[in-house]
mmCIF file of C-alpha atoms in Angstrom:
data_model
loop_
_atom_site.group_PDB
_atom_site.id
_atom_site.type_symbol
_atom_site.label_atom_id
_atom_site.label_comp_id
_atom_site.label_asym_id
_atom_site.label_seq_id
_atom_site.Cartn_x
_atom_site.Cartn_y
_atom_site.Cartn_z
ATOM 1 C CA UNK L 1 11.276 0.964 4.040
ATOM 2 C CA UNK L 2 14.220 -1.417 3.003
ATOM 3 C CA UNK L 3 14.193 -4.501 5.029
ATOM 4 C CA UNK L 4 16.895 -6.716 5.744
ATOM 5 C CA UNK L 5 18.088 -9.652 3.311
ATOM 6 C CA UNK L 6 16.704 -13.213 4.099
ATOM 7 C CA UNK L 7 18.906 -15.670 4.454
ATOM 8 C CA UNK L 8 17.473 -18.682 5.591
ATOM 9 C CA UNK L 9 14.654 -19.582 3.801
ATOM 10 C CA UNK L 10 13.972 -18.854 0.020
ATOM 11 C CA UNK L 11 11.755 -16.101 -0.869
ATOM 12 C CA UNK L 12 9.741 -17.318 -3.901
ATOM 13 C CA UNK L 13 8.046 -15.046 -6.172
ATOM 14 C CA UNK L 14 5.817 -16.001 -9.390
ATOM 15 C CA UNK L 15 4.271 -13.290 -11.075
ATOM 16 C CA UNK L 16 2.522 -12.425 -14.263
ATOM 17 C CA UNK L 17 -0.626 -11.021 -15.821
ATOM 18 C CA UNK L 18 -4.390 -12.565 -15.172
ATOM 19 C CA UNK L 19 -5.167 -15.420 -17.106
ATOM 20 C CA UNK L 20 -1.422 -16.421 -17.388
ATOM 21 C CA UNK L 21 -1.833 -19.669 -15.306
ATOM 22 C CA UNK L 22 0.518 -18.754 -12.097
ATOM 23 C CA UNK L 23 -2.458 -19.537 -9.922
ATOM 24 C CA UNK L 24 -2.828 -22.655 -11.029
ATOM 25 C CA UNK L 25 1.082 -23.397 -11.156
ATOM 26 C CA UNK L 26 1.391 -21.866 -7.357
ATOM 27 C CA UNK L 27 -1.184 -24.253 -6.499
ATOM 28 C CA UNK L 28 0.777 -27.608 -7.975
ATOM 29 C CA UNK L 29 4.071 -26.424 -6.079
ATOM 30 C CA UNK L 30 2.044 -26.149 -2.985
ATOM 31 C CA UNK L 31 0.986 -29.885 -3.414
ATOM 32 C CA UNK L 32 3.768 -31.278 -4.931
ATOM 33 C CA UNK L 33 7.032 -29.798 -3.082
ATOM 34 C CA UNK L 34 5.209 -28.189 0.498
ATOM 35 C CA UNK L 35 6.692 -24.841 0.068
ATOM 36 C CA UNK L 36 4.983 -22.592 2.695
ATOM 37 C CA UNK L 37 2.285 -20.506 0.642
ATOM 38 C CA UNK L 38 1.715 -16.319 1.766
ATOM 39 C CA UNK L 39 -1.999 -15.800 1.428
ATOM 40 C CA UNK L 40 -2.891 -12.752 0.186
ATOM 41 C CA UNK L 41 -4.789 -10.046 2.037
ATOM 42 C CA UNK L 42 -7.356 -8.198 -0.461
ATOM 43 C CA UNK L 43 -10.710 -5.454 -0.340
ATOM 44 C CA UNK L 44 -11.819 -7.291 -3.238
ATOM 45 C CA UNK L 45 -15.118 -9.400 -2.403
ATOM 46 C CA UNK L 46 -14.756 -12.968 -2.605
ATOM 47 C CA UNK L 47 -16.454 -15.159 -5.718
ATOM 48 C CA UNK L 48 -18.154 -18.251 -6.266
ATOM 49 C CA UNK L 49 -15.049 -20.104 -7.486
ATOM 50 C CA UNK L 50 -12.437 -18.545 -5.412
ATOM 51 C CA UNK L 51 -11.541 -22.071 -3.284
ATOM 52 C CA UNK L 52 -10.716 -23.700 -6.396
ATOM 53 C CA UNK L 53 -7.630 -21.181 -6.779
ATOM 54 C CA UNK L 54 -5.617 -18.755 -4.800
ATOM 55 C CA UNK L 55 -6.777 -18.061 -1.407
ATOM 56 C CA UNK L 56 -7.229 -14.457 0.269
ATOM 57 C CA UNK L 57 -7.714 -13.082 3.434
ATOM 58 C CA UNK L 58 -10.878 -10.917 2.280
ATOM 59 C CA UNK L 59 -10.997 -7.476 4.511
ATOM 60 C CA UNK L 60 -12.435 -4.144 3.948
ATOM 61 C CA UNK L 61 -10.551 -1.162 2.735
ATOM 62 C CA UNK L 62 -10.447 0.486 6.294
ATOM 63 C CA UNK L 63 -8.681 -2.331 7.914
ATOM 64 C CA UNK L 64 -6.691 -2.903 4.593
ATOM 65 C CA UNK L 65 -5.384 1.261 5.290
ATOM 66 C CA UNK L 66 -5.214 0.068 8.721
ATOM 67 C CA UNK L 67 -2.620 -2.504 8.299
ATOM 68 C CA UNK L 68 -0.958 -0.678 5.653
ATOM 69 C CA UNK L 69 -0.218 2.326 7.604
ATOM 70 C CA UNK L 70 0.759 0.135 11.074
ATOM 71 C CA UNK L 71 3.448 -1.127 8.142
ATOM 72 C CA UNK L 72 2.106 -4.936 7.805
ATOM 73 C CA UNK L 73 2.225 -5.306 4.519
ATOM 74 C CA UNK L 74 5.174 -6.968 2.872
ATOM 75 C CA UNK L 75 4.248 -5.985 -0.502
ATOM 76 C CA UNK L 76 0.857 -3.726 -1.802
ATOM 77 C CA UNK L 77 -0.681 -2.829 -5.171
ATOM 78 C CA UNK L 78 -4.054 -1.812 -6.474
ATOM 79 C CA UNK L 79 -4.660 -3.773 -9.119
ATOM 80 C CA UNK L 80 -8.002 -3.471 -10.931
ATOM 81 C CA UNK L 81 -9.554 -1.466 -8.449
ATOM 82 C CA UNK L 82 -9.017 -3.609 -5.616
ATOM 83 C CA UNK L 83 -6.300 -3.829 -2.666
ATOM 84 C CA UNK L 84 -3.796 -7.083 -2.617
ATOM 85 C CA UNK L 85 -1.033 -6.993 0.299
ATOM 86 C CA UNK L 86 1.092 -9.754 1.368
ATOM 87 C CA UNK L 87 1.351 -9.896 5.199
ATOM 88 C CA UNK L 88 4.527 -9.615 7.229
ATOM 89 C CA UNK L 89 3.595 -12.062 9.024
ATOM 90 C CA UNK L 90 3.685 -15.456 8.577
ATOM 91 C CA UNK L 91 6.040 -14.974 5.947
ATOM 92 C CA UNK L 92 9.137 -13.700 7.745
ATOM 93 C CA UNK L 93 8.284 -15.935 10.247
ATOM 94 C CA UNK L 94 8.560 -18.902 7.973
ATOM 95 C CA UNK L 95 11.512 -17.248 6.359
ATOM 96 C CA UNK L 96 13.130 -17.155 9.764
ATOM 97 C CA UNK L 97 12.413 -21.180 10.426
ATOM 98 C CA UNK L 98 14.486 -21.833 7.621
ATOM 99 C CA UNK L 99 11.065 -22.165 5.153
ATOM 100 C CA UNK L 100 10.844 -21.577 1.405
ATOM 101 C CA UNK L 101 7.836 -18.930 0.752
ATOM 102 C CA UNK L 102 5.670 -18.595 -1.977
ATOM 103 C CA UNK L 103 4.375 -15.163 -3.025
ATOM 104 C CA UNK L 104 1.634 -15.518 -6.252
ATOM 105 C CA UNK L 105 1.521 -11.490 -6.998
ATOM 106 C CA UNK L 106 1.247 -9.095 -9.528
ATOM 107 C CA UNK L 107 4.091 -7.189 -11.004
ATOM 108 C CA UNK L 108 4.058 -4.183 -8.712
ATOM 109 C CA UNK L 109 4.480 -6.286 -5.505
ATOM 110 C CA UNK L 110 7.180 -8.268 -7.079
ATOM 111 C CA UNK L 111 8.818 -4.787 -7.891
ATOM 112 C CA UNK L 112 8.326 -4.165 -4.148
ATOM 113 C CA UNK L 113 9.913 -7.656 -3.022
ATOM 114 C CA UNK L 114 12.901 -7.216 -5.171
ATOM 115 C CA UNK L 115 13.476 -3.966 -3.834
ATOM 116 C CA UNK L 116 13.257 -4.798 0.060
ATOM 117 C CA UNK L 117 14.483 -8.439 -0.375
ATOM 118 C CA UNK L 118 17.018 -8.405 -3.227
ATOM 119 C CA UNK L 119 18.009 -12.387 -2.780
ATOM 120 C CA UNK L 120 14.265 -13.232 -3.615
ATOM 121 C CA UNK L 121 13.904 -15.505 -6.544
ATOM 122 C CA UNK L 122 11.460 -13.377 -8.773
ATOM 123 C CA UNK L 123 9.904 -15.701 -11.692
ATOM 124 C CA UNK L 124 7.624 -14.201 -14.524
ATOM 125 C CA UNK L 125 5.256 -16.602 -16.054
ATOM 126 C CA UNK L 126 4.120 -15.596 -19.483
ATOM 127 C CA UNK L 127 1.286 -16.922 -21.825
ATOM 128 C CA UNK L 128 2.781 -18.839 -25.049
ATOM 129 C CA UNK L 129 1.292 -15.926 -27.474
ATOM 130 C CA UNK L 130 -1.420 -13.320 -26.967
ATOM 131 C CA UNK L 131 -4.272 -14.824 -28.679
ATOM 132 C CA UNK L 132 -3.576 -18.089 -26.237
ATOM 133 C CA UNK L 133 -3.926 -15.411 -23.438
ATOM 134 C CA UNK L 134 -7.368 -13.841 -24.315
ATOM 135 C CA UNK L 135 -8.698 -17.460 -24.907
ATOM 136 C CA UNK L 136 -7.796 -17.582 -21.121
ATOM 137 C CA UNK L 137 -8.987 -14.978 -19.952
ATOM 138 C CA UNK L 138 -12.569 -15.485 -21.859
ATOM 139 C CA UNK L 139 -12.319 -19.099 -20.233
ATOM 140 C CA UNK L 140 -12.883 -17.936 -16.686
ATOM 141 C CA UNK L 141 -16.157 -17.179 -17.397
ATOM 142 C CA UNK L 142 -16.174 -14.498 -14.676
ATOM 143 C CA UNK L 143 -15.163 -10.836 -16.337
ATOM 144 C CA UNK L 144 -17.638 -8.835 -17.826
ATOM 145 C CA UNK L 145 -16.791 -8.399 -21.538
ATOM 146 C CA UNK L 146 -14.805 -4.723 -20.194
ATOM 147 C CA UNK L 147 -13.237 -6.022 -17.688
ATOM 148 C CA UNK L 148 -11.976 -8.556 -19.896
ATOM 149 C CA UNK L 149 -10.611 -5.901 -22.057
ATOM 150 C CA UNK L 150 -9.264 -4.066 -19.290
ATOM 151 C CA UNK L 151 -7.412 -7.150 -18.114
ATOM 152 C CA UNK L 152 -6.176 -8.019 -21.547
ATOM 153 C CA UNK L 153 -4.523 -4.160 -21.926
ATOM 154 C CA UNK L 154 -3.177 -4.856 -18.413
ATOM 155 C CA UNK L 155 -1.877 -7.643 -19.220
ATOM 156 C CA UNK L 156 0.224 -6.576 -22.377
ATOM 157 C CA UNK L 157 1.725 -3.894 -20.551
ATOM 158 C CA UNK L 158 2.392 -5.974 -17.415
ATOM 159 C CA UNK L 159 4.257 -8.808 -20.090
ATOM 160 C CA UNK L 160 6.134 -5.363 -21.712
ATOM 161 C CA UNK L 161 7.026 -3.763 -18.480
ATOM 162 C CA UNK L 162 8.454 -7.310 -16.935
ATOM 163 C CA UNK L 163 10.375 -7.765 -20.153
ATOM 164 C CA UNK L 164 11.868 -4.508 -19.971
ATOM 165 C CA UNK L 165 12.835 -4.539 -17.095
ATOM 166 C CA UNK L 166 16.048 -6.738 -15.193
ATOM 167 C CA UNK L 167 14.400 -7.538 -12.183
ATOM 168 C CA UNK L 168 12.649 -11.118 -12.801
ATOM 169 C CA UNK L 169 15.445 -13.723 -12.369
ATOM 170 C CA UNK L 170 13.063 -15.881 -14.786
ATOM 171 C CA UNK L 171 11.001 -15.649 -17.702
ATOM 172 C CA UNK L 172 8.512 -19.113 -17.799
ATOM 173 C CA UNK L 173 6.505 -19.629 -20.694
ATOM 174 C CA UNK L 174 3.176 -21.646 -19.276
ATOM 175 C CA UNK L 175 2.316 -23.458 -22.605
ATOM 176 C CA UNK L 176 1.508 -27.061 -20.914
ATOM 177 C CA UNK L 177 1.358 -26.941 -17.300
ATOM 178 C CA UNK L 178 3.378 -29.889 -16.367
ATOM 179 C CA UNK L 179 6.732 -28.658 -17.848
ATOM 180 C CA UNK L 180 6.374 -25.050 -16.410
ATOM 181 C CA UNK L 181 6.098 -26.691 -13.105
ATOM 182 C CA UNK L 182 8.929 -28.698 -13.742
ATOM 183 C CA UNK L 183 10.691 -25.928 -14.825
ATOM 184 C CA UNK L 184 9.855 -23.900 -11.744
ATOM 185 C CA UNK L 185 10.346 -26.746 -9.561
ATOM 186 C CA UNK L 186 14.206 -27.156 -11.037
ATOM 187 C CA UNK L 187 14.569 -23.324 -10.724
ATOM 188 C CA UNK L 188 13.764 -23.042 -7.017
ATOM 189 C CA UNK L 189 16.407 -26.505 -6.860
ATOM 190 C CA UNK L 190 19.007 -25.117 -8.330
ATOM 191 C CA UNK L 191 18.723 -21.192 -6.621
ATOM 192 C CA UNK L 192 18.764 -22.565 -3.376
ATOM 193 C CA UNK L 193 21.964 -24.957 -4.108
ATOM 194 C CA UNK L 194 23.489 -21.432 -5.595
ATOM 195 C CA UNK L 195 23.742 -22.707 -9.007
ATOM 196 C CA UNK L 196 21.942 -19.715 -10.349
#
């Protein structure tokens, strides 16, 4: 279902594989600039260190079909055998106040977003090299060994598919932390005073 253009506040999207940092990164622009944040609605069950990162909404699969089918869902995906959905609402409610929004999703919601919301400002965060990302990913300390693989595939065809493709507006390589979220942070500046 298209949906119509926002035009009040700014539609924010980082994406980019697991283990690429935009977690971490959505939480320092949360602190640092006060940008409304969308939590994410998922089927997946929650773990131990979940409240030191991106927060969920944590609902079963029934009530996930539930909302998707009643059409209050923003943006969906599966994505490694769980369900991820972006409510409706708050986030065109904020959107309607005049609020920048903050979506942290994968690639196939921020497909969906640039889609339905074409003015969205879709940014890609990518690991410095793929060794650097595997180190990551082993760091969590949370994957079993195939999951980890599974990620890692994932993630190479995620980073190959957003390249490909023309419909990130940004491409942000999280090698140190601080300068990507400068770099974000001057991004979002200069989209919403229509210098990009």
């Amino acid at each position: 279902m298209n949906r119509p253009t926002v035009n009040r506040g700014q539609l924010v999207v980082l994406s980019g594989p697991s283990g690429v940092g935009k977690s971490t990164i959505a939480l320092r622009l949360r602190s640092e600039t006060g940008i409304a944040y969308a939590v994410s609605a998922t089927t997946r069950t929650e773990r131990p260190n979940d409240d030191k990162g991106k927060v969920y909404e944590y609902i079963d699969q029934a009530a996930f079909y539930r909302r998707l089918d009643a059409d209050q869902f923003l943006e969906y995906a599966q994505v490694h055998g769980h369900y991820y959905g972006t409510p409706v609402h708050p986030t065109l409610d904020d959107l309607g106040d005049g609020k920048d929004v903050l979506l942290d999703i994968d690639v196939q919601g921020a497909l969906q977003v640039r889609y339905q919301y074409p003015d969205a400002l879709l940014i890609f965060i990518l690991p410095p090299d793929e060794p650097t990302l595997l180190k990551r990913l082993e760091g969590r300390g949370r994957d079993s060994k195939d999951d980890m693989t599974r990620r890692f595939r994932a993630a190479k065809r995620e980073i190959h598919m957003a390249k490909g493709s023309r419909a990130f507006d940004h491409m942000v390589i999280n090698d140190d932390l601080d300068r990507a979220v400068s770099e974000i942070r001057r991004i979002i500046v200069n989209k919403k005073a229509g210098a990009l």
